[in-house]
Coordinates of C-alpha atoms and ligand atoms in Angstrom, one line a residue:
R1 CA 24.5 26.0 -17.3
S2 CA 26.1 29.0 -18.7
F3 CA 28.9 26.9 -20.1
L4 CA 26.5 24.5 -21.8
K5 CA 24.7 27.4 -23.4
T6 CA 27.9 29.0 -24.5
S7 CA 29.3 25.8 -26.0
A8 CA 26.1 25.0 -27.7
L9 CA 26.3 28.3 -29.5
G10 CA 30.0 27.7 -30.1
G11 CA 32.6 30.0 -31.7
T12 CA 33.2 32.5 -28.8
A13 CA 36.7 32.8 -27.3
A14 CA 35.2 31.8 -23.9
A15 CA 33.8 28.6 -25.3
A16 CA 37.0 27.7 -27.0
T17 CA 38.9 28.1 -23.7
T18 CA 36.4 26.2 -21.7
L19 CA 36.3 23.3 -24.2
A20 CA 39.9 22.5 -23.2
A21 CA 38.7 21.6 -19.7
P22 CA 38.4 17.8 -18.9
A23 CA 35.1 16.3 -20.2
Y24 CA 33.6 15.6 -16.7
A25 CA 34.1 19.3 -15.7
Q26 CA 32.3 20.7 -18.7
G27 CA 28.8 20.3 -17.4
K28 CA 29.6 21.2 -13.8
R29 CA 26.6 22.6 -12.0
T30 CA 25.6 23.6 -8.5
L31 CA 21.9 23.6 -7.7
T32 CA 20.5 25.6 -4.8
M33 CA 18.1 23.4 -2.9
V34 CA 15.8 25.2 -0.4
T35 CA 14.2 23.0 2.2
S36 CA 11.5 23.1 4.8
W37 CA 13.7 21.5 7.4
P38 CA 16.0 23.0 10.0
R39 CA 19.5 21.3 10.0
G40 CA 19.6 18.1 12.0
F41 CA 15.9 17.5 12.1
A42 CA 15.6 13.7 12.1
V43 CA 13.8 12.0 9.2
L44 CA 13.2 15.2 7.2
D45 CA 16.6 16.8 7.0
D46 CA 18.0 13.3 6.9
A47 CA 16.2 12.7 3.6
A48 CA 17.4 16.0 2.2
T49 CA 20.9 15.2 3.2
Y50 CA 20.9 11.7 1.7
L51 CA 19.7 13.3 -1.6
N52 CA 22.3 16.0 -1.4
N53 CA 25.1 13.6 -0.8
M54 CA 24.0 11.0 -3.3
V55 CA 23.8 13.5 -6.1
N56 CA 27.2 14.9 -5.3
E57 CA 28.8 11.5 -5.1
M58 CA 27.0 9.8 -8.0
S59 CA 27.9 12.7 -10.3
D60 CA 31.5 12.6 -9.1
G61 CA 31.1 16.2 -8.0
T62 CA 30.0 17.5 -11.5
L63 CA 26.5 18.1 -10.0
T64 CA 26.5 19.5 -6.5
I65 CA 23.6 20.6 -4.3
D66 CA 23.8 23.6 -2.0
K67 CA 21.2 22.8 0.6
K68 CA 19.6 25.6 2.5
A69 CA 17.6 25.4 5.8
P70 CA 14.5 27.6 6.3
G71 CA 15.5 31.3 6.6
E72 CA 18.8 30.9 4.8
L73 CA 17.2 31.9 1.5
V74 CA 13.4 31.6 2.0
G75 CA 11.0 30.4 4.7
A76 CA 10.0 26.8 5.2
F77 CA 6.7 27.2 3.4
E78 CA 8.0 29.6 0.7
V79 CA 10.2 26.9 -1.0
F80 CA 7.5 26.0 -3.6
D81 CA 7.1 29.5 -4.9
A82 CA 10.9 30.1 -4.8
V83 CA 11.5 27.1 -7.1
S84 CA 8.4 27.7 -9.3
S85 CA 9.6 31.3 -10.0
G86 CA 13.3 30.3 -10.4
Q87 CA 14.6 32.1 -7.3
A88 CA 16.0 28.7 -6.2
D89 CA 16.7 25.6 -8.4
M90 CA 15.0 22.9 -6.3
Y91 CA 13.3 22.2 -3.1
H92 CA 13.0 19.3 -0.6
S93 CA 9.8 19.5 1.4
A94 CA 6.4 17.8 1.9
D95 CA 4.1 18.6 -0.9
Y96 CA 0.9 18.7 1.2
Y97 CA 2.2 22.0 2.5
F98 CA 1.1 23.3 -1.0
I99 CA -2.6 22.3 -1.1
G100 CA -3.2 26.0 -1.3
Q101 CA -1.5 26.0 -4.7
H102 CA -3.4 22.9 -5.8
P103 CA -5.3 20.3 -3.6
A104 CA -3.9 17.4 -5.5
Y105 CA -0.5 18.1 -3.9
A106 CA -1.9 16.3 -0.8
Y107 CA -1.4 12.9 -2.6
Y108 CA 2.4 13.3 -2.7
T109 CA 2.7 13.4 1.0
A110 CA -0.4 11.7 2.4
V111 CA -4.2 11.9 2.4
P112 CA -6.4 10.9 5.3
F113 CA -6.9 7.1 5.3
G114 CA -4.5 6.9 2.4
G115 CA -1.6 4.5 1.7
T116 CA 1.2 3.1 3.7
A117 CA 4.8 4.0 2.6
Q118 CA 4.9 0.9 0.4
E119 CA 1.4 1.5 -1.1
L120 CA 2.3 5.1 -1.9
T121 CA 5.6 3.9 -3.6
N122 CA 3.7 1.2 -5.5
W123 CA 1.3 3.8 -6.9
Y124 CA 4.0 6.3 -7.6
H125 CA 6.3 4.1 -9.6
H126 CA 3.9 1.5 -11.0
G127 CA 0.4 2.9 -10.9
G128 CA 0.7 6.3 -12.6
G129 CA 1.5 8.5 -9.6
H130 CA 4.7 9.9 -10.9
D131 CA 3.1 10.9 -14.2
L132 CA 0.3 12.7 -12.3
H133 CA 2.9 14.4 -10.1
N134 CA 4.6 15.7 -13.2
E135 CA 1.4 16.8 -14.8
L136 CA 0.7 18.8 -11.7
G137 CA 4.2 20.1 -11.5
E138 CA 4.0 21.4 -15.1
I139 CA 1.3 23.8 -14.1
F140 CA 3.9 25.4 -11.8
N141 CA 7.0 24.9 -13.9
L142 CA 8.3 22.0 -11.7
K143 CA 9.8 18.6 -12.3
S144 CA 8.7 16.5 -9.3
F145 CA 10.0 13.4 -7.5
L146 CA 9.2 11.6 -4.3
A147 CA 12.4 11.7 -2.2
G148 CA 11.9 10.2 1.2
N149 CA 9.1 8.7 3.3
S150 CA 8.4 9.1 7.0
G151 CA 6.5 5.8 7.4
S152 CA 3.3 5.9 9.3
Q153 CA 3.0 9.1 11.4
S154 CA 1.9 9.2 15.0
G155 CA -1.5 10.6 16.0
G156 CA 0.3 13.3 17.9
W157 CA 1.1 15.0 21.2
F158 CA -1.6 16.2 23.6
R159 CA -1.6 17.7 27.1
N160 CA -4.7 15.6 28.0
E161 CA -6.2 12.4 26.8
I162 CA -8.7 12.4 23.9
K163 CA -11.7 10.6 25.4
S164 CA -14.1 11.3 22.6
A165 CA -14.1 13.2 19.3
A166 CA -15.8 16.1 21.2
D167 CA -12.4 16.7 22.9
F168 CA -11.1 18.1 19.6
N169 CA -13.6 20.9 19.8
G170 CA -11.7 24.2 20.4
L171 CA -8.4 22.4 20.7
K172 CA -5.5 24.5 19.2
F173 CA -3.8 21.8 17.2
R174 CA -1.2 21.8 14.5
M175 CA -1.8 19.4 11.6
P176 CA -1.0 20.3 7.9
G177 CA -2.6 19.0 4.8
L178 CA -6.1 17.5 4.3
G179 CA -5.8 15.9 7.8
G180 CA -5.9 19.4 9.3
K181 CA -9.1 20.1 7.4
V182 CA -10.6 16.9 9.0
L183 CA -9.7 18.0 12.5
G184 CA -11.2 21.4 11.6
K185 CA -14.5 19.6 10.9
L186 CA -14.3 18.2 14.5
G187 CA -14.1 21.8 15.8
A188 CA -10.3 22.0 16.3
S189 CA -8.6 25.4 15.7
V190 CA -6.1 24.0 13.2
Q191 CA -2.8 25.8 12.6
N192 CA -0.2 25.1 10.0
I193 CA 3.2 25.9 11.6
P194 CA 6.6 24.8 10.2
G195 CA 8.5 22.1 12.0
G196 CA 11.2 24.5 13.3
E197 CA 8.7 26.6 15.2
L198 CA 6.7 23.8 16.8
Y199 CA 8.6 23.4 20.1
Q200 CA 8.2 27.1 20.9
A201 CA 4.5 27.1 19.9
L202 CA 3.8 24.1 22.1
S203 CA 5.8 25.4 25.1
S204 CA 4.2 28.8 25.0
G205 CA 0.7 27.5 24.9
A206 CA 0.0 28.8 21.4
L207 CA -0.7 25.2 20.7
D208 CA -2.5 22.7 22.9
G209 CA -1.1 19.8 20.8
L210 CA 0.5 18.9 17.5
E211 CA 1.4 16.1 15.2
W212 CA 4.9 16.2 13.7
V213 CA 6.2 12.8 12.4
G214 CA 6.9 9.8 14.6
P215 CA 9.1 8.8 17.6
F216 CA 12.5 9.3 16.0
A217 CA 11.8 12.8 14.7
D218 CA 9.6 13.8 17.6
E219 CA 12.1 12.9 20.2
R220 CA 14.8 14.9 18.5
A221 CA 12.4 17.9 18.4
G222 CA 11.9 17.6 22.2
F223 CA 8.1 17.6 22.4
Q224 CA 8.3 15.1 25.4
E225 CA 9.6 18.0 27.5
V226 CA 6.3 19.8 27.1
A227 CA 3.4 17.3 26.5
K228 CA 3.1 13.8 28.0
V229 CA 0.2 12.1 26.1
Y230 CA 1.3 10.5 22.8
Y231 CA -1.1 8.8 20.4
T232 CA 0.9 6.4 18.3
A233 CA -1.4 5.7 15.3
G234 CA -3.0 8.5 13.3
F235 CA -5.5 8.6 10.5
H236 CA -3.9 11.5 8.6
E237 CA -0.5 10.2 7.3
P238 CA -0.1 6.4 7.1
G239 CA 3.1 6.7 5.0
S240 CA 4.1 10.3 4.1
G241 CA 6.1 10.9 1.0
L242 CA 8.7 13.7 1.0
A243 CA 9.2 15.5 -2.2
C244 CA 11.8 17.1 -4.3
A245 CA 11.0 19.4 -7.2
V246 CA 13.4 21.0 -9.6
N247 CA 12.5 24.2 -11.6
L248 CA 11.5 22.7 -15.0
D249 CA 13.7 25.1 -17.0
V250 CA 16.7 24.2 -14.8
F251 CA 15.9 20.5 -15.1
N252 CA 15.5 20.6 -18.9
D253 CA 18.8 22.3 -19.1
L254 CA 20.7 19.6 -17.2
A255 CA 22.8 17.0 -19.0
P256 CA 20.7 13.8 -19.4
A257 CA 23.0 11.9 -17.1
H258 CA 22.5 14.6 -14.4
Q259 CA 18.7 14.3 -14.8
K260 CA 19.0 10.5 -14.3
I261 CA 21.2 11.0 -11.3
I262 CA 18.6 13.2 -9.7
E263 CA 15.8 10.6 -10.5
Y264 CA 17.7 7.6 -9.1
A265 CA 19.0 9.5 -6.1
T266 CA 15.5 10.4 -5.1
M267 CA 14.5 6.7 -5.3
A268 CA 17.5 5.6 -3.3
T269 CA 16.8 8.4 -0.8
T270 CA 13.3 7.0 -0.2
H271 CA 14.6 3.5 0.4
I272 CA 17.5 4.3 2.7
Q273 CA 15.8 7.1 4.8
L274 CA 12.6 5.1 5.3
A275 CA 14.7 2.2 6.5
E276 CA 16.7 4.5 8.8
T277 CA 13.4 5.9 10.3
L278 CA 11.8 2.5 10.8
A279 CA 15.0 1.1 12.3
N280 CA 15.0 4.0 14.9
N281 CA 11.3 4.5 15.8
G282 CA 11.0 1.6 18.2
A283 CA 14.0 2.5 20.3
A284 CA 13.0 6.2 20.3
L285 CA 9.5 5.2 21.5
S286 CA 11.0 3.3 24.4
R287 CA 13.1 6.3 25.4
L288 CA 10.0 8.5 25.2
Q289 CA 8.2 6.2 27.6
Q290 CA 11.2 6.2 29.9
Q291 CA 10.8 10.0 30.1
G292 CA 7.2 9.7 31.3
V293 CA 5.4 9.8 28.0
K294 CA 2.1 7.9 28.0
T295 CA 1.5 6.1 24.7
M296 CA -2.1 5.6 23.7
Q297 CA -4.4 4.7 20.8
F298 CA -7.6 6.7 19.9
S299 CA -10.8 4.8 20.6
D300 CA -12.9 3.3 17.8
D301 CA -15.5 6.1 18.3
V302 CA -12.8 8.6 17.6
W303 CA -11.6 6.7 14.6
D304 CA -15.2 6.6 13.3
A305 CA -15.4 10.4 13.6
F306 CA -12.0 10.7 11.7
G307 CA -13.5 8.5 9.0
K308 CA -16.7 10.4 8.5
A309 CA -15.0 13.8 8.5
S310 CA -12.2 12.5 6.1
A311 CA -14.8 11.3 3.6
E312 CA -16.4 14.8 3.6
V313 CA -13.0 16.5 3.1
M314 CA -12.0 14.2 0.3
D315 CA -15.4 14.7 -1.5
E316 CA -15.2 18.5 -1.1
N317 CA -12.2 18.5 -3.4
M318 CA -13.8 16.5 -6.2
G319 CA -14.8 19.6 -8.2
D320 CA -11.2 19.8 -9.3
E321 CA -10.6 17.6 -12.3
L322 CA -7.0 16.8 -11.6
F323 CA -7.7 16.0 -7.9
A324 CA -10.5 13.7 -9.0
R325 CA -8.3 11.9 -11.6
T326 CA -5.5 11.6 -9.0
R327 CA -7.9 10.2 -6.4
E328 CA -9.2 7.6 -8.9
S329 CA -5.8 6.5 -9.9
F330 CA -4.5 6.4 -6.3
E331 CA -7.5 4.5 -5.0
A332 CA -7.4 1.9 -7.9
S333 CA -3.7 1.2 -7.0
L334 CA -4.5 1.1 -3.3
T335 CA -7.3 -1.4 -3.8
S336 CA -5.1 -3.6 -5.8
S337 CA -2.1 -3.4 -3.4
A338 CA -4.3 -3.9 -0.3
E339 CA -5.9 -7.1 -1.7
W340 CA -2.6 -8.9 -1.7
L341 CA -1.1 -7.2 1.4
S342 CA -4.0 -8.2 3.6
K343 CA -3.7 -11.8 2.4
S344 CA 0.1 -11.9 2.8
D345 CA 2.0 -9.4 5.0
A346 CA -0.8 -8.4 7.3
F347 CA -1.9 -12.0 7.8
Y348 CA 1.6 -13.2 8.2
V349 CA 2.3 -10.6 10.9
E350 CA -0.9 -11.7 12.7
Q351 CA 0.3 -15.3 12.7
R352 CA 3.9 -14.4 13.7
E353 CA 2.5 -12.6 16.8
R354 CA 0.1 -15.5 17.5
V355 CA 2.4 -18.5 17.1
Ligands
PYR401 C1 4.7 17.5 9.0 O1 4.9 18.6 8.7 O2 3.9 17.2 9.9 C2 5.4 16.4 8.3 O3 5.1 15.3 8.6 C3 6.4 16.6 7.3

């Protein structure tokens, strides 16, 4: 960046010297990327690593990312403020950690009873989602992108079965985002704890249960050593987007080709990391079962309670104009996507199982 600024002004001795460098080296930049993921965390750090490597390779090393795990520069949930303020250049995280900054951030990870991975992607790239993400980002001096997707997330880990919605009453449970607010309505004591601290919180009894991601990520985190009841489908994150945001001043100062490399690398990251996750979840689930984990589904009564509390939580945020506009845009896209998916993919899968 300093070189680009100097050369734009021109005329200094330093600029004259630097201009002799090969063309590709002139715009060389390193961006510090803070993340919410400990190194090696499946799905999440995988996405951040794909993005990191793609940017380095696509730019032929002229734009490199220096990826930081939580604690190396800032904490897991401090990445938003660090990038907004310019302390770091970019973050990789899950934007629903930032509903305290603005409730509309929920949409760029997942909202209760929201979209699948494909539906979120449809809205984002072809239904106005990315424009709304950037409108939101501009409030905080951020240029935002989706960069990864976990696929549908599991209902979570419990020490005991959930026989009715009343079993959530008083349960010390970890769930971020608006889903956590839903469980709060059912009486749970909801805690928002970063991924890297979850194993310890579950082992120590600080938590009775938690949701993290899905079999591939959860097995790596080791929760099966502590809790044995695993609900596979959840209401809260049917296809969670991961997000990357670049400080807007830093982004605007990048060469146009570097801006495009970041944009395309985020799209490719979503594609390849989601595929990696879905390719691994089935085998991971089998291994969990072999280790004595009981896999279950919530009963219809419990799903009904999730539905009622979710509608209340969504409506409570409608006083915010941008949240309301985001919801309207998202739901219009979802309705349109769902119409075809139910008549094609969903029906086809039913037939494939049946025949
Ligand atoms: C979680 O924090 O639960 C995610 O799914 C990223």
